[in-house]
CSV table of C-alpha atoms and ligand atoms in Angstrom, one decimal:
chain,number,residue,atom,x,y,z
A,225,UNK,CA,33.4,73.3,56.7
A,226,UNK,CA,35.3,70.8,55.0
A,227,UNK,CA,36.0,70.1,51.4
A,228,UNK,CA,33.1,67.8,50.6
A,229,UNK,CA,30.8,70.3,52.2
A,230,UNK,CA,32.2,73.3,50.3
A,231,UNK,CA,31.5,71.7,47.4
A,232,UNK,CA,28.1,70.3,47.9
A,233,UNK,CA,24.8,72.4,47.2
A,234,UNK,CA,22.7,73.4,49.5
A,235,UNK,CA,19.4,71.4,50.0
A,236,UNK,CA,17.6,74.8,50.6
A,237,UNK,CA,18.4,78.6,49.3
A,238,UNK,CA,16.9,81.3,50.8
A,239,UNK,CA,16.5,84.7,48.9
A,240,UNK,CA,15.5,88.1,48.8
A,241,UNK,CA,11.6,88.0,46.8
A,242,UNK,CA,12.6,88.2,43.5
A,243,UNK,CA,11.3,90.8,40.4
A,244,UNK,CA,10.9,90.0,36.7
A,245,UNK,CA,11.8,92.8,35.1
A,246,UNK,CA,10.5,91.3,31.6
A,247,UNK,CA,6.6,89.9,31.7
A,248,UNK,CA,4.0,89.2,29.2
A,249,UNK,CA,0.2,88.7,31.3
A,250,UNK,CA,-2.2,89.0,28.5
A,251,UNK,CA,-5.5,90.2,29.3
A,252,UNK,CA,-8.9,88.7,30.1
A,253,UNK,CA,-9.5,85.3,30.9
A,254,UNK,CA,-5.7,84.6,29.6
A,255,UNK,CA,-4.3,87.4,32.0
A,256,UNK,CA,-6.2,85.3,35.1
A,257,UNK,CA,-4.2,82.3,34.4
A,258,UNK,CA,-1.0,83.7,33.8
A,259,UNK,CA,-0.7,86.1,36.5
A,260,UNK,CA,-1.0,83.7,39.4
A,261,UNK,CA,2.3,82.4,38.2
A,262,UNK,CA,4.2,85.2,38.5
A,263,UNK,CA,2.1,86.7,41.7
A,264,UNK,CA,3.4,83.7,43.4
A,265,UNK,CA,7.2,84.0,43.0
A,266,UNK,CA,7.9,88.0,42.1
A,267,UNK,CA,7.2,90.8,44.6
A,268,UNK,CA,7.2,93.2,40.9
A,269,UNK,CA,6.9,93.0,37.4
A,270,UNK,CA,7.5,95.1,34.1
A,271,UNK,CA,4.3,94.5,32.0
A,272,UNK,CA,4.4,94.4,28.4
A,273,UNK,CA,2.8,96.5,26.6
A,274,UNK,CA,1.8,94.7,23.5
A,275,UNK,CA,-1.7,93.3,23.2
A,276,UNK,CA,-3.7,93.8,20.3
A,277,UNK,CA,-4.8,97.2,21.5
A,278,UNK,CA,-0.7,98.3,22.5
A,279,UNK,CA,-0.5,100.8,25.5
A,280,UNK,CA,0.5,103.9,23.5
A,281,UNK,CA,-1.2,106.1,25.7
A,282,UNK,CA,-1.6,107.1,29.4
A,283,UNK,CA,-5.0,106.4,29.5
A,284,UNK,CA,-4.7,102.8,28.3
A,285,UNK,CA,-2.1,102.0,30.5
A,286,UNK,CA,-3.8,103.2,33.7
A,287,UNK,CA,-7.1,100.7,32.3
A,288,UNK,CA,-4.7,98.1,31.7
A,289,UNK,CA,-2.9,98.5,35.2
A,290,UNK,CA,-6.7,97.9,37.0
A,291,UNK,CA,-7.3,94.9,35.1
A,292,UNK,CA,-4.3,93.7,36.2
A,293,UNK,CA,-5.1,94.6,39.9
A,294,UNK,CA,-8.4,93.5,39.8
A,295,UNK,CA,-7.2,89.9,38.5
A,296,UNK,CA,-4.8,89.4,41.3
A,297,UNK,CA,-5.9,87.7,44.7
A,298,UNK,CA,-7.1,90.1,47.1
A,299,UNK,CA,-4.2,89.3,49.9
A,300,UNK,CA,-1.5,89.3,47.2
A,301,UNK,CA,1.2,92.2,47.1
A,302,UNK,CA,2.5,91.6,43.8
A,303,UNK,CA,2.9,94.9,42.3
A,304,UNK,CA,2.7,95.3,38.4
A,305,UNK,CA,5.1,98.1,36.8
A,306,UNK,CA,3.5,99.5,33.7
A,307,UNK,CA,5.3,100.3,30.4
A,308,UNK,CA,4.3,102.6,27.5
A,309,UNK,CA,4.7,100.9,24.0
A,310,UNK,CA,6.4,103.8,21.6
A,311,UNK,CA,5.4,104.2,18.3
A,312,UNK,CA,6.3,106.9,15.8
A,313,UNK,CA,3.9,109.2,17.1
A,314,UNK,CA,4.8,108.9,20.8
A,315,UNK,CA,4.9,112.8,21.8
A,316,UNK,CA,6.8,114.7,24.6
A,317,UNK,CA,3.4,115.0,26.3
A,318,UNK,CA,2.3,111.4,26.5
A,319,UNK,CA,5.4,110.4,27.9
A,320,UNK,CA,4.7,113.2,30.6
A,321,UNK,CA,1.0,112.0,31.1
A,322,UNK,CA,2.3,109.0,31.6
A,323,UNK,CA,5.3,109.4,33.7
A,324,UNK,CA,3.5,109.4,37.0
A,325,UNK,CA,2.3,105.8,36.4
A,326,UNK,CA,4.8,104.2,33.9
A,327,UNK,CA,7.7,102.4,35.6
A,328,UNK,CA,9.7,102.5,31.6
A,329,UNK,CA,8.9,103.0,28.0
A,330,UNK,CA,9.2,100.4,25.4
A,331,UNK,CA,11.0,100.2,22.0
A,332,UNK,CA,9.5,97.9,19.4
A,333,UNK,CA,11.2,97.7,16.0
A,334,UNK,CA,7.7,97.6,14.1
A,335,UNK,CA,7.7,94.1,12.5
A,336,UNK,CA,10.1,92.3,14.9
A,337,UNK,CA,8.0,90.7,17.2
A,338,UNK,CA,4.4,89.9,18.0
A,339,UNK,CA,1.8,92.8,18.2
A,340,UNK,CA,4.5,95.1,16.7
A,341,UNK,CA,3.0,96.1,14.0
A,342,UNK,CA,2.6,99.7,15.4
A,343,UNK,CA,5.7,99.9,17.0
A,344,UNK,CA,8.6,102.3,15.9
A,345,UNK,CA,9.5,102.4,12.0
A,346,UNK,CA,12.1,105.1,12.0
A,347,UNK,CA,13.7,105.5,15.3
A,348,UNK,CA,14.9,109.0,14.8
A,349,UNK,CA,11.0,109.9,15.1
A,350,UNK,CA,11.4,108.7,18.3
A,351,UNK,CA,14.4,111.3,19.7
A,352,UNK,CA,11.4,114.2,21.3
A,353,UNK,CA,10.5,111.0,23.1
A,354,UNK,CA,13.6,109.9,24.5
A,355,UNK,CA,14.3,113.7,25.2
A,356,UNK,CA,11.3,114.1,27.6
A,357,UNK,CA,12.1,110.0,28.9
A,358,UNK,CA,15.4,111.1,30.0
A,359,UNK,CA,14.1,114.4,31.5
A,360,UNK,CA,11.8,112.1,33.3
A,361,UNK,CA,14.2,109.8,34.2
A,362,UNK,CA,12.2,107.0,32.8
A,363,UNK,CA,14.2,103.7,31.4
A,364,UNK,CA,14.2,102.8,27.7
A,365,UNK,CA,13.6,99.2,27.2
A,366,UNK,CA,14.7,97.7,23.6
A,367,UNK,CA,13.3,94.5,21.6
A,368,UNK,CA,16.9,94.7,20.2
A,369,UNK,CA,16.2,93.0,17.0
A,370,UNK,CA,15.5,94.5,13.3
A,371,UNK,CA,13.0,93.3,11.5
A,372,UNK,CA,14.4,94.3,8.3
A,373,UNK,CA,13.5,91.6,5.8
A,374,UNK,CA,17.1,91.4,3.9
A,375,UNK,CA,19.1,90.4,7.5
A,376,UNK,CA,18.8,86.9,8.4
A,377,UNK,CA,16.6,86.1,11.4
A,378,UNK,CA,20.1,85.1,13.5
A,379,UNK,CA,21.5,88.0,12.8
A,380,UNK,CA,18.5,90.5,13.6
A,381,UNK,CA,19.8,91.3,16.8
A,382,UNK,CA,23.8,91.7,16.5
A,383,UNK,CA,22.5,94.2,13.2
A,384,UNK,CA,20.3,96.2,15.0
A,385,UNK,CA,22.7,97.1,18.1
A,386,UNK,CA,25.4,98.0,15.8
A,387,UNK,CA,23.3,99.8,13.3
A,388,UNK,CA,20.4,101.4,15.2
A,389,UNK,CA,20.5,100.7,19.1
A,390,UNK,CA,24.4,102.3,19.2
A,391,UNK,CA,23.3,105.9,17.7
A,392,UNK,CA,20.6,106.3,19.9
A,393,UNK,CA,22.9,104.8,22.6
A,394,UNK,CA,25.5,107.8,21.6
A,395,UNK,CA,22.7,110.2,21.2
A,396,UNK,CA,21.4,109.8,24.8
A,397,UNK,CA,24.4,108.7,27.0
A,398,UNK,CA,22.2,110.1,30.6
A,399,UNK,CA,19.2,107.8,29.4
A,400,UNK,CA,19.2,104.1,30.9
A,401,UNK,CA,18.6,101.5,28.5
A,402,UNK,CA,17.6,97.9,28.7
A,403,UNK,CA,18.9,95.6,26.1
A,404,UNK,CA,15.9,93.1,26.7
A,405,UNK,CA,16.1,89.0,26.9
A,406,UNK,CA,19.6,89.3,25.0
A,407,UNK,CA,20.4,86.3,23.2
A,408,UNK,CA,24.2,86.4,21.7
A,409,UNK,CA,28.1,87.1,23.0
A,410,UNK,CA,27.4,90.1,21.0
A,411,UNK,CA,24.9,91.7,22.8
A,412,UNK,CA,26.8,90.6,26.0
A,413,UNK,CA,29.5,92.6,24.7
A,414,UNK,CA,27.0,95.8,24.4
A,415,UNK,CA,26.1,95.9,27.5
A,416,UNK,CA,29.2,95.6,29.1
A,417,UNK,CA,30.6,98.4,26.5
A,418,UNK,CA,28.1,101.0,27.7
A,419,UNK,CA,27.4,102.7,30.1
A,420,UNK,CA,23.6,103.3,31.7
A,421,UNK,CA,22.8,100.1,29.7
A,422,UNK,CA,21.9,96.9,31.5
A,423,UNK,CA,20.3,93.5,29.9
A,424,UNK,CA,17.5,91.0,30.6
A,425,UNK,CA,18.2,87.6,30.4
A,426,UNK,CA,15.6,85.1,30.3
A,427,UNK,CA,15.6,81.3,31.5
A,428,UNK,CA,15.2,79.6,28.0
A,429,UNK,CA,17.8,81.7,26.5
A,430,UNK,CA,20.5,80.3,29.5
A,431,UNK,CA,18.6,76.7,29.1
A,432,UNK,CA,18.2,76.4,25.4
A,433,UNK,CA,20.4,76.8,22.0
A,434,UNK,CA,18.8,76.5,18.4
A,435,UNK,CA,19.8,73.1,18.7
A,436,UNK,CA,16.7,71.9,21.1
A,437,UNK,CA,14.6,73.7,18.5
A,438,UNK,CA,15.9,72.2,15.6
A,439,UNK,CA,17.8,69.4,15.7
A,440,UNK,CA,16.6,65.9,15.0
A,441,UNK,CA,12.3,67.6,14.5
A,442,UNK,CA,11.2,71.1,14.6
A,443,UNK,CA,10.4,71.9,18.8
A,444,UNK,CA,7.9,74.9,18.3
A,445,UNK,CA,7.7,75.5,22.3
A,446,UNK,CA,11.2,76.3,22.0
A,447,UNK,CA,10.3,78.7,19.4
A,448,UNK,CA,10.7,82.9,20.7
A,449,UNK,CA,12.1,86.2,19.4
A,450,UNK,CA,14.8,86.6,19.6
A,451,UNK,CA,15.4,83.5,18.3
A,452,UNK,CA,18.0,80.4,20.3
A,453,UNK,CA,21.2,81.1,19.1
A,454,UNK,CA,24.5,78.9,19.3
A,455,UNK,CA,25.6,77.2,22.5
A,456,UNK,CA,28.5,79.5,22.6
A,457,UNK,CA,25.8,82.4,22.8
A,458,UNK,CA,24.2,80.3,25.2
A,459,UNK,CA,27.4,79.7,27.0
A,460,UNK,CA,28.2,83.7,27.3
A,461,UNK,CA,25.0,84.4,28.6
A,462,UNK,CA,25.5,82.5,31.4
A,463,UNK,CA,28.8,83.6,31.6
A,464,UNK,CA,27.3,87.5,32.5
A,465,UNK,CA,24.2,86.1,34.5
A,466,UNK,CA,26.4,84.4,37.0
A,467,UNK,CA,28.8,87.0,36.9
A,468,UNK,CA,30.4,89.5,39.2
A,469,UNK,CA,28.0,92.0,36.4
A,470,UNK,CA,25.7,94.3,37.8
A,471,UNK,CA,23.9,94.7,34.5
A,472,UNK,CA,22.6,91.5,33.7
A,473,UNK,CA,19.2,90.7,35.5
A,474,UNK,CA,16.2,88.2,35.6
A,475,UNK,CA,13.9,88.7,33.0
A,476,UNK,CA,11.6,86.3,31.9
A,477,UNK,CA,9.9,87.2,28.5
A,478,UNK,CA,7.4,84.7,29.5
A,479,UNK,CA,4.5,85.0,26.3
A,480,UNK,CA,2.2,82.6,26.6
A,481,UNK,CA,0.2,81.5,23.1
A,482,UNK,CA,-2.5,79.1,22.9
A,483,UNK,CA,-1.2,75.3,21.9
A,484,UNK,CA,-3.2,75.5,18.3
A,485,UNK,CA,-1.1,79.3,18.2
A,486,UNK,CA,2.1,77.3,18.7
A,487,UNK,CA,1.8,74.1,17.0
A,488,UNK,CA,1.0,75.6,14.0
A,489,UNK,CA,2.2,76.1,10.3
A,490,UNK,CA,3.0,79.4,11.2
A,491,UNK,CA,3.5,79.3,15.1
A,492,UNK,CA,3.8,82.4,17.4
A,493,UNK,CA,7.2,83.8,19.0
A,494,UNK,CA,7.5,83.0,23.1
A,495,UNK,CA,8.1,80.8,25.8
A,496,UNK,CA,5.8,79.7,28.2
A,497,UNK,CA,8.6,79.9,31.4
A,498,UNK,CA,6.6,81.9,34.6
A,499,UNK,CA,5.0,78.4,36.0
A,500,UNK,CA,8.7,77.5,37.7
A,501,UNK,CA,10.6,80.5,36.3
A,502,UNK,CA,12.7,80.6,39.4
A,503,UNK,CA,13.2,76.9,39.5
A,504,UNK,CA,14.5,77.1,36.3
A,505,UNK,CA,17.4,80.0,36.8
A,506,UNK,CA,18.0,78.2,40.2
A,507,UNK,CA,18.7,75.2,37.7
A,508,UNK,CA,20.9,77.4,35.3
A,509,UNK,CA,23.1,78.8,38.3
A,510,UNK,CA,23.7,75.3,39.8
A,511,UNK,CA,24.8,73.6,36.7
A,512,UNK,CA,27.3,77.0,36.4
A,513,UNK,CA,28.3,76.0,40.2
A,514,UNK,CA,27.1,79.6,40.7
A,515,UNK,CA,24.3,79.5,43.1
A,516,UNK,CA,26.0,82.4,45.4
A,517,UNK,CA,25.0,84.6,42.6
A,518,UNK,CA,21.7,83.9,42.3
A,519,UNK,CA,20.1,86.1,44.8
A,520,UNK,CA,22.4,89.2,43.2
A,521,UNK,CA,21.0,88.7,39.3
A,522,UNK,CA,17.3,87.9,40.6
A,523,UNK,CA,16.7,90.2,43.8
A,524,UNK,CA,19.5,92.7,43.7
A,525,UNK,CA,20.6,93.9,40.0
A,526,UNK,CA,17.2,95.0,38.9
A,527,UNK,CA,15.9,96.9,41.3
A,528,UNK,CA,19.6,98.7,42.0
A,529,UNK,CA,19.4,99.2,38.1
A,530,UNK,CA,16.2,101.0,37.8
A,531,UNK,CA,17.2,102.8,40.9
A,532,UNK,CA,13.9,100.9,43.2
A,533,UNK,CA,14.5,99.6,46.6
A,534,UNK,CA,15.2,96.1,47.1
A,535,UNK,CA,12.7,93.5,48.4
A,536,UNK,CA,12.4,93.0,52.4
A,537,UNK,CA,10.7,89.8,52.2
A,538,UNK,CA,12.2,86.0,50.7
A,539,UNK,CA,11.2,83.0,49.4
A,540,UNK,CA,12.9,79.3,49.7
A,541,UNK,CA,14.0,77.5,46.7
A,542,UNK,CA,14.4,73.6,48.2
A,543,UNK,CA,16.4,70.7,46.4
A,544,UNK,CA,12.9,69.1,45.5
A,545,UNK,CA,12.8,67.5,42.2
A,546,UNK,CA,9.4,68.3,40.0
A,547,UNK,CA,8.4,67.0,36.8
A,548,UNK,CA,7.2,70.3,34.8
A,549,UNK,CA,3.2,69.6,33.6
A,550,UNK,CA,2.3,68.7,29.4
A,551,UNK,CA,0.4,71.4,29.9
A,552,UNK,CA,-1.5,74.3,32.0
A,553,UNK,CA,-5.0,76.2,31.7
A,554,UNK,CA,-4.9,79.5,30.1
A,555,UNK,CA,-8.1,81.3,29.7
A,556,UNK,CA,-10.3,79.4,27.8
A,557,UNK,CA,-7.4,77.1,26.2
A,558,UNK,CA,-4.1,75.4,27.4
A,559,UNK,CA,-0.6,76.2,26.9
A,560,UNK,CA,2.2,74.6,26.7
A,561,UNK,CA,5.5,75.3,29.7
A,562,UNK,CA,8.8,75.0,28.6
A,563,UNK,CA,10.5,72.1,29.6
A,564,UNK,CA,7.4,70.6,29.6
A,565,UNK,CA,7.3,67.0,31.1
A,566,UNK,CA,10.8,67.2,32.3
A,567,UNK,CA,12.1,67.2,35.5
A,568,UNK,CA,14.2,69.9,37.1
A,569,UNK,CA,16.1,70.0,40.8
A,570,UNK,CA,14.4,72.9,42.7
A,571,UNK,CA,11.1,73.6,43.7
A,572,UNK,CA,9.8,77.2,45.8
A,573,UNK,CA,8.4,76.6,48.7
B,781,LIG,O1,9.0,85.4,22.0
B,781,LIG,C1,8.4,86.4,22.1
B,781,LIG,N1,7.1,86.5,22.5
B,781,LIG,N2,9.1,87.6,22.0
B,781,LIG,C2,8.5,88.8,22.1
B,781,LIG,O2,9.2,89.7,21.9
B,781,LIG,C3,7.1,88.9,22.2
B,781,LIG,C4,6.5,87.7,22.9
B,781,LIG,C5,5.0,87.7,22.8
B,781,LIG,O3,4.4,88.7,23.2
B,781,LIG,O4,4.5,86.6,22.5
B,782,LIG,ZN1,8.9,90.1,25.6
């Protein structure tokens, strides 16, 4: 191969099937829409667990697990991974009951985030939990933000590793952690600190600083908790996804919310990315000139993290451009992608 080859991309990348190891469906007519998305790119997804009625107990998540399966096409083989939402009360014995069908357990900081509100308000409540987590070797994930009123909203998530997330972290050195959809060099810095502790990172966070939100007019599609940082934040986060890291791995955090939920005086936190999620990391890793990691932080560093097998089958990523739609259907309203009426590089097959 010569020099000019070396250094130009290839017109057509071919990977292992991809997971996304951080998902928001939705339920009902809503969940319908979203899902195909995701169905069609990832062989697996973690599910979040907070709707308006949050998955705090076996039962619910085995009931929210069918509806899931009974939305998706009957020859698809997407598989969804089911996580428990902790709250204060979260005993040894639900995490047992729900062992056999949870893939991980998730920490919300009550307050931080949408549908929070009965999440976890003093996390050393929570330490008979973790106990029986880690004796059932079941993953911690972490919204790793406080949603203490007195820290500003830029600082929620730097605050809460050093103050909260590190004791626990110290407390329960055997149990894995996920640091989800990090957003700062700070948290970049966690995660490479500590051991049994990996990190989500989702597209917008590697695509986007505060900046596209709110420079020059208020974007509120850009708009998600943990909130855009800096560019340099930004620019360190894609430093550790297209690194040599094992523990940084695709995540999407893709939340859809109604337009009217959005564009709103006081709009909702997320980011409409699972229409061309892959697309848009292939995007990210090009413009890093780090497309030769791609397969390892989409196919390889989740699964190898939470100790699954990898995926047999691929999918094709071609140098197509695509124009990303105003808008999709989603249940009985629209929403909004990001990157909405722009055009990216890649399309999958
Ligand atoms: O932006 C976000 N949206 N962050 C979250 O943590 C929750 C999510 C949602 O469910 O809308
Ligand atoms: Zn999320």
């Amino acid at each position: 191969m010569n020099d000019a080859a070396a250094a130009s991309p290839p017109a057509r990348i071919v990977l292992a099937r991809p997971d996304d190891w951080h998902l928001h469906l939705r339920e009902g007519a809503r969940l319908n829409s979203a899902l195909a998305f995701s169905a069609r790119q990832f062989a697996r997804a973690i599910v979040m667990p907070n709707l308006p009625e949050p998955v705090t107990t076996a039962e619910r998540l085995r009931r929210y697990r069918a509806e899931i399966l009974a939305a998706l096409p009957a020859d698809s083989d997407f598989r969804p991974l089911m996580t428990l939402y902790l709250t204060d009360e979260t005993t040894p014995h639900t995490i047992r009951e729900a062992a056999a069908d949870a893939t991980a357990c998730k920490w919300y900081p009550a307050g931080a985030t949408t549908h929070s509100a009965k999440g976890v308000r003093d996390f050393r409540k929570l330490y008979p939990a973790l106990e029986a987590m880690r004796d059932a070797g079941l993953p911690l994930l972490v919204h790793g933000e406080t949603a203490d009123a007195d820290v500003d909203v830029f600082d929620r998530e730097e605050f809460f590793l050093d103050n909260v997330l590190s004791r626990a972290r110290a407390d329960f050195p055997e149990l894995k952690i996920v640091v989800e959809h990090i957003s700062t060099q700070a948290a970049v810095r966690f995660v490479e600190e500590n051991k049994n502790t990996a990190a989500t990172v989702t597209a917008h966070h590697l695509l986007a600083s505060r900046n596209d939100m709110l420079a020059g007019g208020i974007r509120p599609h850009y708009y998600c908790a943990p909130i855009l940082k800096r560019r340099a934040d930004m620019e360190a986060l894609r430093a550790a996804a297209t690194g040599a890291s094992g523990k940084f791995f695709l995540g999407t955090d893709s939340a859809p919310h109604a337009i009217c939920e959005k564009e709103s005086p006081c709009g909702c936190a997320g980011v409409f990315s699972a229409p061309f999620a892959l697309e848009l990391y292939a995007t990210v890793f090009e413009e890093c000139g780090a497309l030769h990691r791609l397969e390892k932080f989409a196919s390889f560093n989740g699964p190898d993290f939470y100790g699954m097998p990898r995926n047999k089958t691929t999918i094709t990523l071609e140098k197509t451009p695509q124009t990303i739609p105003e808008t999709f259907s989603f249940g009985e309203t629209e929403a909004v992608p990001f990157l909405a009426g722009k055009t990216i590089p890649w399309r999958l097959q």
